[in-house]
């Protein structure tokens, strides 16, 4: 066999692996998965029926233009269809955004720590990541991010609320930042957890994008809508950007099943958002419980909580797993735990309390 391997792009060397949230161990005691910010509720009955019907056409390619979904989204958000683009989850759309804007020699700015796909997809594009540390209160340092803009900057991710810390940027602060960004730099408001926001001061990116041609909003059906396994997300952006995203999409990437289930979910939105309301109540209970135990917990507007545990992170994650809940550790930094079923949240709170007493 030849010693020579096919030439691969140098940019791929050292690309960090995406660490998926650990699955609950099969055959273990109980096992609740709080490691991927999924929705603990199964799909609504109407959504399930749509998906089952779509399964009857697996021999056919999906509608490449996602026509029904695009029309439904255009109605739902009051935007033209030409301002929409879909993809295989919002991480797929984020990758399309990079392909559309950035390559070798270009810079992509984002807060750190934030969504762990940003460094991966940036490096794959060939562009350079410029990571701006969160402030001590775990917030985006928007002044530092604006200061980091150079003439090589092509794209800025703003994760609102931020994964994994949960805290959100408010309107005045975001507007002030956007005013500092040059018109030829694209700002992506990643709003994967938008539906969980209860702070009225946190703006809806869709309102912000309307008067700002350099703002794109990223949304997903994976979180509040509970379709993580179907891989469908979308962007709302002005026409040149949305058109570029449609060009860079994987052809037929969004399955018919995903498209039909997403449409059915939008039509069942009241019921779905009722479930989100229950998760938000659970979030309040968990945050208050942790604070009563003495933990410092950022003001989360998402479906997860963040505990900065530093060098106790992996011990805490191990204690959780032993108790029956699998959380997401970021070694040396902290643990992110999804708000899930009441029983799972109870186990998490009990484990946190016992751990706290030993600190
Ligand atoms: C901030 C953020 N953006 C995007 C995503 C991607 O979600 P999906 O690709 O399932 O739409 C996630 C998922 O965890 C996320 O946390």
Coordinates of C-alpha atoms and ligand atoms in Angstrom, one line a residue:
X1 CA 0.0 0.0 0.0
X2 CA 1.3 3.5 -0.8
X3 CA 2.7 5.6 2.1
X4 CA 1.2 8.7 0.6
X5 CA -2.2 10.0 1.8
X6 CA -4.5 12.2 0.0
X7 CA -3.8 15.9 0.6
X8 CA -6.2 17.4 3.2
X9 CA -6.6 21.1 4.0
X10 CA -4.1 22.3 6.5
X11 CA -6.9 24.3 8.2
X12 CA -8.3 21.0 9.5
X13 CA -5.2 20.3 11.7
X14 CA -6.1 20.6 15.3
X15 CA -9.8 21.3 14.8
X16 CA -11.3 20.6 18.3
X17 CA -13.8 17.8 18.3
X18 CA -17.3 18.7 19.1
X19 CA -18.1 17.0 22.4
X20 CA -21.7 15.9 22.3
X21 CA -23.6 15.9 25.6
X22 CA -23.0 12.5 27.2
X23 CA -25.8 10.0 26.9
X24 CA -27.4 8.5 30.0
X25 CA -25.8 5.1 30.5
X26 CA -27.9 2.2 29.5
X27 CA -28.7 -0.2 32.3
X28 CA -27.6 2.3 35.0
X29 CA -29.8 3.4 37.9
X30 CA -32.0 6.2 36.7
X31 CA -30.5 8.3 34.1
X32 CA -31.6 11.7 33.0
X33 CA -29.7 13.5 30.3
X34 CA -29.1 17.1 31.3
X35 CA -26.1 17.5 29.0
X36 CA -27.5 18.8 25.7
X37 CA -30.1 21.4 26.5
X38 CA -32.8 19.2 24.9
X39 CA -36.5 19.5 25.6
X40 CA -37.6 16.7 27.9
X41 CA -41.1 16.6 26.4
X42 CA -41.8 14.2 23.5
X43 CA -43.2 15.6 20.3
X44 CA -46.9 16.8 20.4
X45 CA -49.4 14.3 18.9
X46 CA -50.1 16.4 15.8
X47 CA -46.3 16.8 15.2
X48 CA -45.8 13.1 15.5
X49 CA -48.6 12.3 13.0
X50 CA -47.1 14.7 10.4
X51 CA -43.8 13.0 10.9
X52 CA -45.3 9.6 10.5
X53 CA -47.0 10.6 7.3
X54 CA -43.8 12.1 5.9
X55 CA -42.0 8.8 6.7
X56 CA -44.2 7.2 3.9
X57 CA -42.2 9.2 1.3
X58 CA -38.7 8.3 2.4
X59 CA -38.0 7.1 -1.2
X60 CA -38.4 10.7 -2.4
X61 CA -36.0 13.7 -2.0
X62 CA -37.4 16.5 0.1
X63 CA -38.6 19.8 -1.2
X64 CA -35.2 21.5 -1.6
X65 CA -36.7 25.0 -1.3
X66 CA -38.5 24.0 2.0
X67 CA -41.5 25.9 0.5
X68 CA -44.2 25.2 3.1
X69 CA -41.8 25.8 6.0
X70 CA -40.5 29.0 4.5
X71 CA -44.1 30.3 3.9
X72 CA -45.1 29.4 7.5
X73 CA -42.0 31.1 8.9
X74 CA -42.6 34.2 6.7
X75 CA -46.1 34.5 8.2
X76 CA -45.0 33.7 11.7
X77 CA -42.3 36.4 11.8
X78 CA -43.7 38.9 9.3
X79 CA -40.7 38.7 7.0
X80 CA -40.4 38.2 3.3
X81 CA -39.6 34.6 2.2
X82 CA -36.5 36.0 0.5
X83 CA -35.2 36.9 4.0
X84 CA -35.2 33.3 5.1
X85 CA -32.8 30.4 4.8
X86 CA -33.0 26.9 6.4
X87 CA -30.3 24.4 7.2
X88 CA -29.5 21.2 9.1
X89 CA -30.0 22.6 12.5
X90 CA -28.9 26.2 13.4
X91 CA -25.4 24.9 13.6
X92 CA -25.7 23.9 9.9
X93 CA -26.9 27.4 9.2
X94 CA -24.0 28.9 11.2
X95 CA -21.7 26.9 9.0
X96 CA -23.4 28.2 5.9
X97 CA -22.9 31.7 7.3
X98 CA -19.2 31.1 7.6
X99 CA -18.9 29.7 4.2
X100 CA -20.7 32.7 2.8
X101 CA -18.5 35.3 4.6
X102 CA -15.2 34.0 5.8
X103 CA -12.1 32.2 4.6
X104 CA -8.3 32.2 5.2
X105 CA -7.0 35.6 6.4
X106 CA -10.5 36.6 7.7
X107 CA -11.4 37.0 11.4
X108 CA -14.5 35.8 13.3
X109 CA -15.2 37.3 16.7
X110 CA -17.2 35.7 19.5
X111 CA -17.3 35.6 23.3
X112 CA -15.6 32.8 25.1
X113 CA -16.8 30.6 26.6
X114 CA -19.7 30.4 24.3
X115 CA -21.3 27.8 22.0
X116 CA -18.6 25.2 21.4
X117 CA -19.3 24.9 17.7
X118 CA -18.1 28.4 17.0
X119 CA -14.3 27.6 17.1
X120 CA -14.8 24.4 15.2
X121 CA -16.8 25.8 12.3
X122 CA -14.6 28.9 12.1
X123 CA -11.4 26.8 11.9
X124 CA -12.9 24.6 9.2
X125 CA -13.8 27.7 7.2
X126 CA -10.1 28.6 7.2
X127 CA -10.8 31.9 9.1
X128 CA -9.2 32.8 12.4
X129 CA -11.1 32.9 15.7
X130 CA -10.9 36.0 17.9
X131 CA -12.2 34.9 21.3
X132 CA -13.1 37.7 23.6
X133 CA -13.3 36.5 27.3
X134 CA -16.6 36.8 29.2
X135 CA -16.6 39.4 32.0
X136 CA -16.3 38.2 35.6
X137 CA -20.1 38.2 35.8
X138 CA -20.1 35.8 32.8
X139 CA -21.5 38.4 30.4
X140 CA -20.5 39.2 26.9
X141 CA -17.8 41.9 27.0
X142 CA -19.4 43.9 24.1
X143 CA -17.0 46.8 24.4
X144 CA -14.0 44.5 24.1
X145 CA -15.7 42.7 21.2
X146 CA -16.2 46.0 19.4
X147 CA -12.6 46.9 20.1
X148 CA -11.5 43.6 18.6
X149 CA -12.9 44.5 15.2
X150 CA -10.3 45.0 12.5
X151 CA -10.5 45.3 8.7
X152 CA -10.2 41.5 8.5
X153 CA -13.3 40.9 10.6
X154 CA -16.1 39.3 8.6
X155 CA -18.5 37.9 11.1
X156 CA -19.3 38.3 14.8
X157 CA -21.4 35.7 16.7
X158 CA -23.4 37.1 19.6
X159 CA -25.0 34.2 21.5
X160 CA -28.1 35.6 23.3
X161 CA -28.7 34.1 25.8
X162 CA -25.2 32.7 26.0
X163 CA -24.5 29.0 26.0
X164 CA -23.3 27.7 28.5
X165 CA -23.7 30.6 31.0
X166 CA -27.4 31.4 30.3
X167 CA -27.2 35.2 30.8
X168 CA -28.6 37.5 28.1
X169 CA -27.7 40.8 26.6
X170 CA -30.3 43.6 27.0
X171 CA -31.5 46.0 24.3
X172 CA -29.6 49.2 25.1
X173 CA -26.3 47.4 25.4
X174 CA -26.8 45.4 22.2
X175 CA -27.9 48.5 20.2
X176 CA -24.8 50.4 21.5
X177 CA -22.6 47.5 20.3
X178 CA -24.3 47.2 16.9
X179 CA -23.8 50.9 16.4
X180 CA -20.1 50.4 16.7
X181 CA -19.9 47.5 14.1
X182 CA -19.1 48.6 10.5
X183 CA -21.9 48.1 8.0
X184 CA -19.8 45.5 6.1
X185 CA -19.3 43.1 9.0
X186 CA -22.1 40.6 9.6
X187 CA -23.4 40.2 13.2
X188 CA -25.1 36.9 13.9
X189 CA -27.5 37.0 16.8
X190 CA -27.6 33.3 17.8
X191 CA -31.0 33.0 19.5
X192 CA -31.3 29.2 19.9
X193 CA -33.0 29.7 23.3
X194 CA -35.1 32.7 22.4
X195 CA -38.4 31.2 23.6
X196 CA -37.1 30.7 27.1
X197 CA -36.4 34.5 27.7
X198 CA -38.6 36.2 30.2
X199 CA -36.6 39.4 30.7
X200 CA -38.6 42.0 28.7
X201 CA -35.4 44.1 28.3
X202 CA -33.8 41.4 26.2
X203 CA -34.6 42.3 22.6
X204 CA -36.1 40.0 20.0
X205 CA -33.4 39.8 17.3
X206 CA -36.1 39.7 14.6
X207 CA -37.0 43.3 15.6
X208 CA -33.3 44.3 15.6
X209 CA -32.6 42.8 12.2
X210 CA -35.3 44.8 10.4
X211 CA -33.4 48.1 10.3
X212 CA -29.9 46.6 10.3
X213 CA -28.9 44.9 7.0
X214 CA -25.7 43.6 8.7
X215 CA -27.6 41.6 11.3
X216 CA -28.7 38.0 10.8
X217 CA -30.8 36.1 13.4
X218 CA -30.3 32.4 13.9
X219 CA -33.1 30.2 15.3
X220 CA -33.7 26.5 15.8
X221 CA -36.4 23.9 16.2
X222 CA -34.1 21.9 18.4
X223 CA -34.8 23.5 21.8
X224 CA -38.2 24.9 22.7
X225 CA -39.8 23.1 19.7
X226 CA -38.4 19.8 20.8
X227 CA -37.1 18.6 17.3
X228 CA -33.4 18.3 18.1
X229 CA -33.2 14.9 16.4
X230 CA -34.7 16.1 13.1
X231 CA -32.0 18.8 12.4
X232 CA -33.8 21.9 11.3
X233 CA -32.9 25.5 11.9
X234 CA -33.1 28.8 10.0
X235 CA -31.8 32.3 9.6
X236 CA -33.6 35.6 9.1
X237 CA -31.4 38.1 7.3
X238 CA -31.6 40.7 4.6
X239 CA -31.6 39.5 1.0
X240 CA -28.0 39.3 0.0
X241 CA -27.1 37.4 3.2
X242 CA -30.1 35.1 3.0
X243 CA -29.5 34.4 -0.7
X244 CA -25.9 33.5 0.1
X245 CA -27.1 31.1 2.8
X246 CA -29.4 29.4 0.4
X247 CA -26.4 29.0 -2.0
X248 CA -24.2 27.5 0.7
X249 CA -26.8 25.1 2.0
X250 CA -26.3 21.3 1.6
X251 CA -28.7 20.4 -1.3
X252 CA -31.7 18.6 0.2
X253 CA -30.2 18.9 3.7
X254 CA -33.4 19.3 5.5
X255 CA -35.5 16.2 5.3
X256 CA -39.2 16.2 4.4
X257 CA -39.9 14.8 7.8
X258 CA -38.0 17.7 9.5
X259 CA -39.8 20.2 7.3
X260 CA -43.3 18.8 8.0
X261 CA -42.7 18.4 11.7
X262 CA -41.4 22.0 11.9
X263 CA -44.5 23.3 10.2
X264 CA -46.7 21.2 12.5
X265 CA -44.8 22.6 15.5
X266 CA -45.3 26.2 14.4
X267 CA -49.0 25.4 14.1
X268 CA -49.0 23.8 17.6
X269 CA -47.0 26.7 19.0
X270 CA -49.5 27.6 21.8
X271 CA -49.2 24.2 23.3
X272 CA -45.5 24.0 22.8
X273 CA -44.9 27.3 24.4
X274 CA -47.1 26.2 27.3
X275 CA -44.5 23.5 27.9
X276 CA -41.8 26.1 27.7
X277 CA -43.6 28.0 30.4
X278 CA -43.5 24.9 32.6
X279 CA -39.7 24.6 32.0
X280 CA -39.3 28.3 32.8
X281 CA -41.1 27.7 36.2
X282 CA -38.8 24.8 36.8
X283 CA -35.8 27.0 35.9
X284 CA -36.9 29.5 38.6
X285 CA -37.2 26.7 41.2
X286 CA -33.8 25.3 40.3
X287 CA -32.0 28.7 40.3
X288 CA -33.7 29.7 43.6
X289 CA -32.8 26.4 45.1
X290 CA -29.2 26.6 44.1
X291 CA -28.9 30.2 45.4
X292 CA -30.5 29.1 48.7
X293 CA -27.8 26.5 49.0
X294 CA -25.2 29.2 48.6
X295 CA -24.2 28.8 44.9
X296 CA -23.6 31.8 42.6
X297 CA -25.8 31.3 39.6
X298 CA -25.9 33.6 36.6
X299 CA -29.3 35.0 35.7
X300 CA -30.2 32.4 33.1
X301 CA -32.7 33.1 30.4
X302 CA -32.2 29.7 28.7
X303 CA -33.2 26.1 29.5
X304 CA -30.0 25.5 31.5
X305 CA -28.0 26.7 34.5
X306 CA -24.3 27.3 34.9
X307 CA -22.2 26.6 37.9
X308 CA -18.6 27.8 37.8
X309 CA -16.8 25.1 39.7
X310 CA -13.2 25.5 38.4
X311 CA -11.1 22.6 39.4
X312 CA -14.1 20.8 41.1
X313 CA -15.9 20.6 37.8
X314 CA -15.2 17.0 36.9
X315 CA -15.9 15.8 40.5
X316 CA -19.2 17.6 40.5
X317 CA -20.1 16.0 37.1
X318 CA -19.2 12.6 38.5
X319 CA -21.3 13.1 41.6
X320 CA -24.3 14.0 39.4
X321 CA -23.8 11.0 37.2
X322 CA -23.6 8.7 40.2
X323 CA -26.9 10.2 41.4
X324 CA -28.6 9.6 38.1
X325 CA -28.3 12.9 36.1
X326 CA -25.8 13.4 33.3
X327 CA -24.6 17.1 33.1
X328 CA -22.2 18.8 30.7
X329 CA -18.8 19.5 32.3
X330 CA -16.3 22.0 30.8
X331 CA -13.2 20.7 32.6
X332 CA -11.5 23.4 34.8
X333 CA -14.4 25.8 34.2
X334 CA -17.8 24.7 35.2
X335 CA -20.9 22.6 34.6
X336 CA -24.0 23.3 32.5
X337 CA -27.1 21.5 33.5
X338 CA -30.3 21.4 31.4
X339 CA -33.6 22.1 33.1
X340 CA -35.5 18.9 32.5
X341 CA -38.1 16.7 34.1
X342 CA -39.1 17.6 37.7
X343 CA -37.6 14.4 39.1
X344 CA -34.3 15.1 37.3
X345 CA -34.2 18.7 38.5
X346 CA -34.8 17.4 42.1
X347 CA -31.9 14.9 41.8
X348 CA -29.6 17.7 40.4
X349 CA -30.6 20.0 43.3
X350 CA -30.0 17.3 45.9
X351 CA -26.6 16.5 44.5
X352 CA -25.6 20.2 44.3
X353 CA -26.6 20.6 48.0
X354 CA -24.6 17.6 49.1
X355 CA -21.6 18.7 47.1
X356 CA -21.8 22.3 48.4
X357 CA -21.7 21.0 52.0
X358 CA -18.4 19.3 51.3
X359 CA -16.7 22.3 49.7
Ligands
LIG1 C1 -26.2 28.7 21.1 C2 -26.5 27.6 20.3 N1 -26.7 27.8 19.0 C3 -26.9 26.8 18.1 C4 -27.1 25.5 18.6 C5 -27.4 24.5 17.6 O1 -28.5 23.9 17.7 P1 -29.1 23.0 16.4 O2 -28.0 22.8 15.4 O3 -29.6 21.8 17.0 O4 -30.2 23.9 15.9 C6 -27.0 25.2 19.9 C7 -27.2 23.9 20.4 O5 -26.8 23.5 21.5 C8 -26.7 26.3 20.8 O6 -26.6 26.1 22.1

